[in-house]
Coordinates of C-alpha atoms in Angstrom, one line a residue:
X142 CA -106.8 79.5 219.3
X143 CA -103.4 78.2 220.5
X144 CA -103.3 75.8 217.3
X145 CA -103.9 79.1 214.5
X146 CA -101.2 80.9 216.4
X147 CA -99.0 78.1 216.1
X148 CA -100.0 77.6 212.6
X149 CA -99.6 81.5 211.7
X150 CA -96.2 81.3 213.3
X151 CA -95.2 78.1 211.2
X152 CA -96.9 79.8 208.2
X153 CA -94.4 83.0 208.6
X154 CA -91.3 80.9 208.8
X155 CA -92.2 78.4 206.5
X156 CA -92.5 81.9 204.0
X157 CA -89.5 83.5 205.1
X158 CA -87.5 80.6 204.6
X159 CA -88.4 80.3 201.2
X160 CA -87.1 84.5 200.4
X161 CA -83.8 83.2 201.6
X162 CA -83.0 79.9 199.9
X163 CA -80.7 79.3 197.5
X164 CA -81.4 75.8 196.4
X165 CA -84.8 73.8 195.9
X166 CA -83.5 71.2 198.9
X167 CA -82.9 74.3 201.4
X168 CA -86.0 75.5 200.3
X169 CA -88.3 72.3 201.2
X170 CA -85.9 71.5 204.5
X171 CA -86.0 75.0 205.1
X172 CA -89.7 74.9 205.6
X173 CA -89.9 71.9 207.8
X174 CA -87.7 73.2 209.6
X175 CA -89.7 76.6 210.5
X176 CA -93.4 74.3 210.7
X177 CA -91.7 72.2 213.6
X178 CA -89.5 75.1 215.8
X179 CA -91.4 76.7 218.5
X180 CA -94.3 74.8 217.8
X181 CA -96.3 71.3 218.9
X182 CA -95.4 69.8 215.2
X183 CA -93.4 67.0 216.1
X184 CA -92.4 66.0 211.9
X185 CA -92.8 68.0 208.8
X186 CA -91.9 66.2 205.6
X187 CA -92.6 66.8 201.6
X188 CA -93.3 63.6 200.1
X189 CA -92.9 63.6 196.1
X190 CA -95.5 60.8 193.8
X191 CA -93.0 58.1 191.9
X192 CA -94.5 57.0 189.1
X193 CA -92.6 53.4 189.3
X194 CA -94.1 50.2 189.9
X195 CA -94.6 50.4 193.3
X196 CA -95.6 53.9 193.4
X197 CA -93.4 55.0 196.2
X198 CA -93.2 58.4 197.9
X199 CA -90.0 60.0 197.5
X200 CA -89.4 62.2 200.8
X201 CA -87.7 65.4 199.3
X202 CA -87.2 67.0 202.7
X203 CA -87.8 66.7 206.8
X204 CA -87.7 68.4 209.9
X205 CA -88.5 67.7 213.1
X206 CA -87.8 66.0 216.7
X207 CA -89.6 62.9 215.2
X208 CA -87.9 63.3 212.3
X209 CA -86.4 59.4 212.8
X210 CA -89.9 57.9 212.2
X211 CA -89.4 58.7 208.7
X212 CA -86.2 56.1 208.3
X213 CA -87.1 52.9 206.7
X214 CA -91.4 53.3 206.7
X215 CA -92.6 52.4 203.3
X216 CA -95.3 55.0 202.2
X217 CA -97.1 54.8 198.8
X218 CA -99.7 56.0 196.4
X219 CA -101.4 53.3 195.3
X220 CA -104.4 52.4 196.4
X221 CA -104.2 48.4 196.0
X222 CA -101.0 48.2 198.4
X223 CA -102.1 48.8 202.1
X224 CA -99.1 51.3 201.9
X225 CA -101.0 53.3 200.0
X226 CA -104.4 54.2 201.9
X227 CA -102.6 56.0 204.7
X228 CA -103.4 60.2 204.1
X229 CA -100.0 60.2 202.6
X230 CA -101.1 58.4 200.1
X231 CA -104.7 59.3 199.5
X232 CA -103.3 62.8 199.3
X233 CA -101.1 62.1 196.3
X234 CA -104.1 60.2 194.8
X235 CA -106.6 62.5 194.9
X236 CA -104.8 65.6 195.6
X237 CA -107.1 66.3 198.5
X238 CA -106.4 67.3 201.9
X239 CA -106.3 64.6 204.4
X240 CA -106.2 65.2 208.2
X241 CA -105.7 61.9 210.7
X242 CA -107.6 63.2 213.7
X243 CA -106.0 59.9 215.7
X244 CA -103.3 57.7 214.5
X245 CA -104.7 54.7 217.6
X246 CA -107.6 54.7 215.9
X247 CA -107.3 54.5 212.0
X248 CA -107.5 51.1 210.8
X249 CA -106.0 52.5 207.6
X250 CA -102.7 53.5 209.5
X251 CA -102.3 50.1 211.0
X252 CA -99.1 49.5 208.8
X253 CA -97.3 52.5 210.4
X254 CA -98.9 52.4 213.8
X255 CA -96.6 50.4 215.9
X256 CA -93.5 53.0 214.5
X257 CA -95.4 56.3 215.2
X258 CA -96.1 54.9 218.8
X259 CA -92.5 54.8 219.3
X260 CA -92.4 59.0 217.9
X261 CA -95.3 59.9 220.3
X262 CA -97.3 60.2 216.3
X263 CA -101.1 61.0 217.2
X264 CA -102.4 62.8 214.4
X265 CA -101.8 64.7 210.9
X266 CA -102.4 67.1 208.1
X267 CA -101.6 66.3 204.4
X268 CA -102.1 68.9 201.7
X269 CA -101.7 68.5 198.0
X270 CA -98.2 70.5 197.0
X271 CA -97.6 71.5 193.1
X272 CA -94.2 70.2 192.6
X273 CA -92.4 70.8 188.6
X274 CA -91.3 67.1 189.2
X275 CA -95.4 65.9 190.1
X276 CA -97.5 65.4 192.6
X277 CA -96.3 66.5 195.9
X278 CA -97.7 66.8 199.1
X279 CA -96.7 68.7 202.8
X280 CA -97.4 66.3 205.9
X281 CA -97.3 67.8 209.3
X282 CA -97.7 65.8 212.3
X283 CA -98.4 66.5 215.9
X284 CA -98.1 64.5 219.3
X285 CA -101.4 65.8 220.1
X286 CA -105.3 63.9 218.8
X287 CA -107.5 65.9 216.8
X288 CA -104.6 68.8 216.3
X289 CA -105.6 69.7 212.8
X290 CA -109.3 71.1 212.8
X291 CA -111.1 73.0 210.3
X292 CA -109.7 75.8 211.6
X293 CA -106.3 75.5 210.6
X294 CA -106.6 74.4 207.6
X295 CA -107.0 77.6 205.4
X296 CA -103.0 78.7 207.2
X297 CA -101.7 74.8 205.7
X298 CA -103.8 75.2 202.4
X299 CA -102.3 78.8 201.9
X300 CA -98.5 77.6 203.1
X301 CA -98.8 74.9 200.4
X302 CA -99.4 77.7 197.8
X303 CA -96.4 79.6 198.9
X304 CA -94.4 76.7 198.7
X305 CA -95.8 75.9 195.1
X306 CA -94.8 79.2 194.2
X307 CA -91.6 79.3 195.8
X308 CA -90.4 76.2 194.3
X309 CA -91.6 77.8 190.8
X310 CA -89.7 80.9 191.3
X311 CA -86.8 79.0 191.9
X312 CA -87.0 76.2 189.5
X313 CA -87.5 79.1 187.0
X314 CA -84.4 81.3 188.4
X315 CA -82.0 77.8 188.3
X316 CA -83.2 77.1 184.8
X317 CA -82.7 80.6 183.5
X318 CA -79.0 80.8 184.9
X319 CA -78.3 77.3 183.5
X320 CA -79.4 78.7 180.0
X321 CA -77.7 81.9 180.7
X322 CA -74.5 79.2 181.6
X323 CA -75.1 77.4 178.3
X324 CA -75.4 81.1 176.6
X325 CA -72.2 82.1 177.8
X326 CA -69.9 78.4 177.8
X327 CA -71.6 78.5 173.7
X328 CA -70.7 82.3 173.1
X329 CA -67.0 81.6 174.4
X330 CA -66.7 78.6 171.9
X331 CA -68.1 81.5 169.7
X332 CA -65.2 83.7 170.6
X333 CA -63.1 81.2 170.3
X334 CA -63.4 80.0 167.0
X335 CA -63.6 83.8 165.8
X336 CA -60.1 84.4 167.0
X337 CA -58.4 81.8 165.8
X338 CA -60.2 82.4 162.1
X339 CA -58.7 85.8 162.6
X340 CA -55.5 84.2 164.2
X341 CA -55.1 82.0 160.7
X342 CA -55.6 84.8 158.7
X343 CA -52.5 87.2 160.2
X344 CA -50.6 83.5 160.2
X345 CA -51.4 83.5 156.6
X346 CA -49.7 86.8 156.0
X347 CA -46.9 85.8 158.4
X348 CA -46.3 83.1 156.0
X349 CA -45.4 85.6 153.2
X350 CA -43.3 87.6 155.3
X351 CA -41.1 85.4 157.7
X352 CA -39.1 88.7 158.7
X353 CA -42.1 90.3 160.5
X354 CA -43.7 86.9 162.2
X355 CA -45.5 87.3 165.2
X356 CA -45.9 91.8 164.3
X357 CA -50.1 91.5 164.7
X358 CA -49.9 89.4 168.2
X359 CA -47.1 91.9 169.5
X360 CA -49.4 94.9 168.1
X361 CA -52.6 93.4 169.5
X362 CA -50.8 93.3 173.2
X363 CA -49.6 96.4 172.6
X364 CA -52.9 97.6 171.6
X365 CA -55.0 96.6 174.6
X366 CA -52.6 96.9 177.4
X367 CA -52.9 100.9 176.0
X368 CA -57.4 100.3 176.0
X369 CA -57.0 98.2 179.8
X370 CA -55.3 101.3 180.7
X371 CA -57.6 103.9 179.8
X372 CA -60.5 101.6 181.3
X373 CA -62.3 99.8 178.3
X374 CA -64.5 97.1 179.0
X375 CA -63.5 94.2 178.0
X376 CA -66.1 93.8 174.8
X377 CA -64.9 96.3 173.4
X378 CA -60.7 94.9 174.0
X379 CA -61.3 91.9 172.3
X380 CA -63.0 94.1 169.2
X381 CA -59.3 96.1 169.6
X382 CA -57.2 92.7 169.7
X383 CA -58.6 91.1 166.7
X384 CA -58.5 94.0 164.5
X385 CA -55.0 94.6 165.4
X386 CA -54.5 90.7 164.6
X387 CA -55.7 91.2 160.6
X388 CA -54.5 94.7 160.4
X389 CA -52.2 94.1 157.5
X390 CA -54.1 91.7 156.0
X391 CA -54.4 93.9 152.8
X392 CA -50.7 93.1 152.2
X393 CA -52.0 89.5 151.1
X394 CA -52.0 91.4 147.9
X395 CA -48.3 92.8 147.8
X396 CA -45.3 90.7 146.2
X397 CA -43.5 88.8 148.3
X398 CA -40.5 90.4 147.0
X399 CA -41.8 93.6 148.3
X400 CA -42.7 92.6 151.5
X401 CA -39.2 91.1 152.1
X402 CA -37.2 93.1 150.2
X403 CA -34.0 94.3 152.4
X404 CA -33.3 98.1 151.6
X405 CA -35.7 101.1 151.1
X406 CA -38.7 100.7 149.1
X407 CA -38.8 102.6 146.0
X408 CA -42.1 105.4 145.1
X409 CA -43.6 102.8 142.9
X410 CA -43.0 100.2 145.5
X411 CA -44.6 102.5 148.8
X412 CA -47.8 102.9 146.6
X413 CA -48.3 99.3 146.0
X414 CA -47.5 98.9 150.4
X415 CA -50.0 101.8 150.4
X416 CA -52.7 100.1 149.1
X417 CA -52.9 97.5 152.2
X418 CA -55.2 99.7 154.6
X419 CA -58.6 99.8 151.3
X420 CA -57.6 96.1 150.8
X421 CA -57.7 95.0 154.0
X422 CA -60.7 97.0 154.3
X423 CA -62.4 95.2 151.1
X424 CA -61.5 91.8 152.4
X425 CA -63.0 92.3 155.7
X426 CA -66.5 94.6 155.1
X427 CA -68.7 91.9 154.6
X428 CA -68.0 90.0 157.7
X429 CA -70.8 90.9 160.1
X430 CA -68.7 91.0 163.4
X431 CA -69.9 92.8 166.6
X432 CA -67.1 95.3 166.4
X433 CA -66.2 97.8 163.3
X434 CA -63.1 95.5 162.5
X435 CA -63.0 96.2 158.9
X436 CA -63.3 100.4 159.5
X437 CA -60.2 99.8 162.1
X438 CA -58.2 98.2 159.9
X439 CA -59.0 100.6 156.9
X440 CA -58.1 103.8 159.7
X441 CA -54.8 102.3 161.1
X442 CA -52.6 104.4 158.9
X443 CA -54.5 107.7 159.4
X444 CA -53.2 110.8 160.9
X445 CA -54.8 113.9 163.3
X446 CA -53.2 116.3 160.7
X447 CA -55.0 114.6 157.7
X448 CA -52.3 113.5 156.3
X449 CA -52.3 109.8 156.3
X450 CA -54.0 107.2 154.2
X451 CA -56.4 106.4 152.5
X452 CA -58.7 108.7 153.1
X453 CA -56.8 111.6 154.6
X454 CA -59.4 111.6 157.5
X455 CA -58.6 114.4 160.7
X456 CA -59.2 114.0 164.1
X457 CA -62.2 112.6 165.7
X458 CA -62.9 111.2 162.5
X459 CA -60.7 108.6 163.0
X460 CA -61.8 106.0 165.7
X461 CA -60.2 105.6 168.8
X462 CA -59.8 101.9 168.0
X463 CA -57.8 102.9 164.9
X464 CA -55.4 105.9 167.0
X465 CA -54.5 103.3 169.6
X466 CA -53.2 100.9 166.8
X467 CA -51.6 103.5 164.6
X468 CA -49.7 104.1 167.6
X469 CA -49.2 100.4 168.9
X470 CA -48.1 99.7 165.1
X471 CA -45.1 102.2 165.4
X472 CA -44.3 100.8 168.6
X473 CA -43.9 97.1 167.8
X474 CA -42.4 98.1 164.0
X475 CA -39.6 100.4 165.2
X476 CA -39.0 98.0 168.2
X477 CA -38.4 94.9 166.2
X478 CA -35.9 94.1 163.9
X479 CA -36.6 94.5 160.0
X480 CA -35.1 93.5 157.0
X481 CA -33.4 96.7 156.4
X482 CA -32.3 97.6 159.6
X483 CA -31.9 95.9 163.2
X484 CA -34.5 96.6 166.0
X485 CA -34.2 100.4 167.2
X486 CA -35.8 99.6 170.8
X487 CA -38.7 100.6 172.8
X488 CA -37.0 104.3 174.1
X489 CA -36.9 105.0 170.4
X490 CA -40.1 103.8 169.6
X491 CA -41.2 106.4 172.3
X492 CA -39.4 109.2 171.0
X493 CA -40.6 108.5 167.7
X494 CA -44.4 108.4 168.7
X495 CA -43.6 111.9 170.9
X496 CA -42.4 113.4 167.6
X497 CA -45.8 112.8 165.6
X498 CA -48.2 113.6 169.3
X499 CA -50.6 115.8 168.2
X500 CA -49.7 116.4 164.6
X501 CA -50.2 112.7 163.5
X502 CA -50.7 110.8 166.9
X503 CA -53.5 111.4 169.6
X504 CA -51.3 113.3 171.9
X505 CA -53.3 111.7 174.8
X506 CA -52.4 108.3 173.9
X507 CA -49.0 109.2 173.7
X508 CA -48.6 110.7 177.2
X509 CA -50.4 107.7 178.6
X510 CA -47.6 105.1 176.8
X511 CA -44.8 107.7 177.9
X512 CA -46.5 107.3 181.6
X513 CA -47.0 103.3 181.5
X514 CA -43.6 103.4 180.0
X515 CA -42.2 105.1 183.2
X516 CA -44.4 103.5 185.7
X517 CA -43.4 99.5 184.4
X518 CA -40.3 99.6 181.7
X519 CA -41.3 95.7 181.3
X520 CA -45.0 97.1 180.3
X521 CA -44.6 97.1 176.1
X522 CA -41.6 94.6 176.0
X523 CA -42.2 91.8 173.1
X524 CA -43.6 88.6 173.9

C-alpha cells in the first residue's frame, strides 16, 4: 500500500509538472524530478531509441539522488549487444513493460551490475513512452527488491500516457509558434517590399517635381502622428502611411512645366492639377491591398462642406483616412517652401487649417493638431 501511495504521489507531480513547463527538456526533467522527491525512487530517467549503428539510448532527462549512475553506462536497444538485453533495452525493442524485480540477480544486468551496486540500484520499472522523435521509454528505479509489483503498474502505465500527451501538446504548441514566427518574419518581408513599391512610386513623382521632394514622407508622418494620437492600431497606420506616400501620384500625368512652374497657376492649368485625385485613383484600384489605398487617395482633396473634388462628397462620406490627410497635406504644403513663395511655417499652417474646421476640415482633427501643437511645438516639425 505504501508503494501505490508513493506511486500516486509521483503520478500527481510528475502531471503537474508537465501544466507548468515551458520547454520539452523542463518537461521530461521536470517529471523525474517529481517521481524521485518524497519518494523511495532513487533515479528516474527518459531514455530515447537511436537509430545509429550501435543503437544507443539517448537519455533526454534525469532526476534523482542516484542520478550519477547514469554518467558513462552504455545502454542499448539491440538485442545482439549484451547492452541491449537489460529492461532498458527490451523496452525500446518491444515496447513492453519491463520490471527488474532484483538487479543481484539478473544475469541479463551483469554489464551494469557492479555500477548500480555502488548507487544502492536493486530493482526497476521500464515503460514504453510515445516520443515525436521515436521510441521512448520512462525508467524508475528503487533501492528496494521487488519494488515494482503488479500493483503499481497501472499509476506508471497511466503516467507514461500523460507524458505522451504532454510532450504532444507541447511539440504541437512549439511548432505552431514557430510557424506563427515564420508567418510573421514572411509577412514583414511582405510589408516591406510593399512600402518601398509604394516608396518608388512617390520617388518617381519626386523626380518630376524636385521643388516638392520628400512632400509624401513629411505628409505620411504628419498623417500618422495625427492616427497614433487618436489611438489607431497600428494596421490600420501603416494603411494611412502608404496612402499618404502615393497620394499625388495622379500628378504623374501633369506637365512638368506645370508642376514646377513658379507663379500662380492659370484656370486651364488648376483643372489639369485637378485631375490628380481620379488619376491617382485609376492607377491604384486594381491593386488588391489590405487597406482602401486607392479610395484615400481619390478622397484627399474633399471637403465637409461638399465642396471639394472630385466627387463633391460631404461629411461622413469621406473616410477618416482621407480627412486626416486632407489636413496633414495643408500642413506639410503651407509649411514648406514652394516654387512661388517661401515656406509660411507651421503657426500658419495651423491658422490656415482653423480657418476651414468644420466648413472643409473635420473640426475634431483640427482641435487635436491645435492641442498636439501646444502640448510638443517639435510634434509636426519636417524631417
Amino acid at each position: 500500500m505504501q508503494v501505490e501511495n508513493w506511486a500516486l504521489s509521483a503520478f500527481a507531480g510528475a502531471v503537474q509538472a508537465i501544466s507548468k513547463a515551458e520547454t520539452l527538456s523542463d518537461v521530461l526533467s521536470a517529471i523525474c524530478t517529481a517521481i524521485t522527491t518524497n519518494t523511495p525512487f532513487m533515479l528516474a530517467w527518459i531514455g530515447l531509441a537511436i537509430d545509429d549503428e550501435e543503437k544507443t539510448v539517448r537519455n533526454l532527462g534525469c532526476a534523482g539522488e542516484a542520478e550519477g549512475y547514469l554518467r558513462g553506462v552504455t545502454i542499448s536497444w539491440d538485442e545482439n549487444s549484451p547492452y541491449g538485453r537489460g529492461p532498458t533495452g527490451i523496452c525500446l525493442r518491444s515496447q513492453t513493460v519491463q520490471i527488474l524485480s532484483d538487479a543481484a540477480i539478473d544475469q541479463h544486468f551483469s554489464p551494469w551490475l557492479e555500477k548500480a551496486s555502488q548507487f544502492g540500484l536493486r530493482s526497476s520499472l521500464s515503460v514504453p513512452l510515445k516520443h515525436p522523435d521515436g521510441r521512448a521509454a520512462l525508467v524508475i528505479y528503487s533501492r528496494e527488491p521487488n519494488a515494482f509489483s503488479q500493483h503499481v503498474l497501472p499509476v506508471f502505465e497511466s503516467l507514461a500516457v500523460e507524458i505522451a500527451n504532454g510532450i504532444e501538446k507541447l511539440t504541437l504548441s512549439h511548432k505552431l509558434e514557430h510557424e506563427r514566427l515564420e508567418r510573421a518574419a514572411s509577412q514583414k518581408q511582405l510589408d516591406e517590399a510593399l512600402y518601398q513599391t509604394i516608396r518608388a512610386l512617390a520617388l518617381t513623382l519626386e523626380s518630376r517635381d524636385p521643388y516638392t521632394a520628400g512632400h509624401e514622407e513629411r505628409v505620411a508622418d504628419i498623417a500618422c502622428a495625427i492616427a497614433q494620437r487618436l489611438g489607431w492600431e497600428p494596421f490600420r497606420i501603416q494603411g494611412l502611411r502608404l496612402a499618404a506616400l502615393v497620394h499625388d501620384i495622379g500628378k504623374i500625368a501633369v506637365p512638368s512645366e506645370i508642376l514646377t512652374k513658379p507663379s500662380r497657376l492659370n484656370p486651364a492649368e488648376m483643372a489639369l492639377i485637378r485631375e490628380h485625385p481620379e488619376t491617382g485613383y485609376r492607377i491604384l484600384k486594381d491593386i488588391p491591398f489590405p487597406w482602401p489605398i486607392a479610395r484615400i487617395v481619390r478622397e484627399h482633396h474633399e471637403k465637409i462642406d461638399g465642396s471639394g473634388y472630385p466627387q463633391g462628397l460631404k461629411g461622413n462620406e469621406i473616410l477618416e483616412e482621407s480627412r486626416i490627410l486632407a489636413i496633414a497635406d495643408i500642413m506639410e504644403s503651407m509649411a514648406s517652401f514652394r516654387p512661388y513663395r517661401p515656406a509660411l511655417g507651421i503657426n500658419a499652417a495651423l491658422r490656415e487649417i482653423r480657418l476651414g474646421a468644420g466648413s472643409q476640415l473635420d473640426a475634431s482633427i483640427v482641435d487635436l493638431c491645435e492641442t498636439m501643437q501646444l502640448e510638443n511645438p517639435d510634434v509636426f516639425m519636417q524631417r
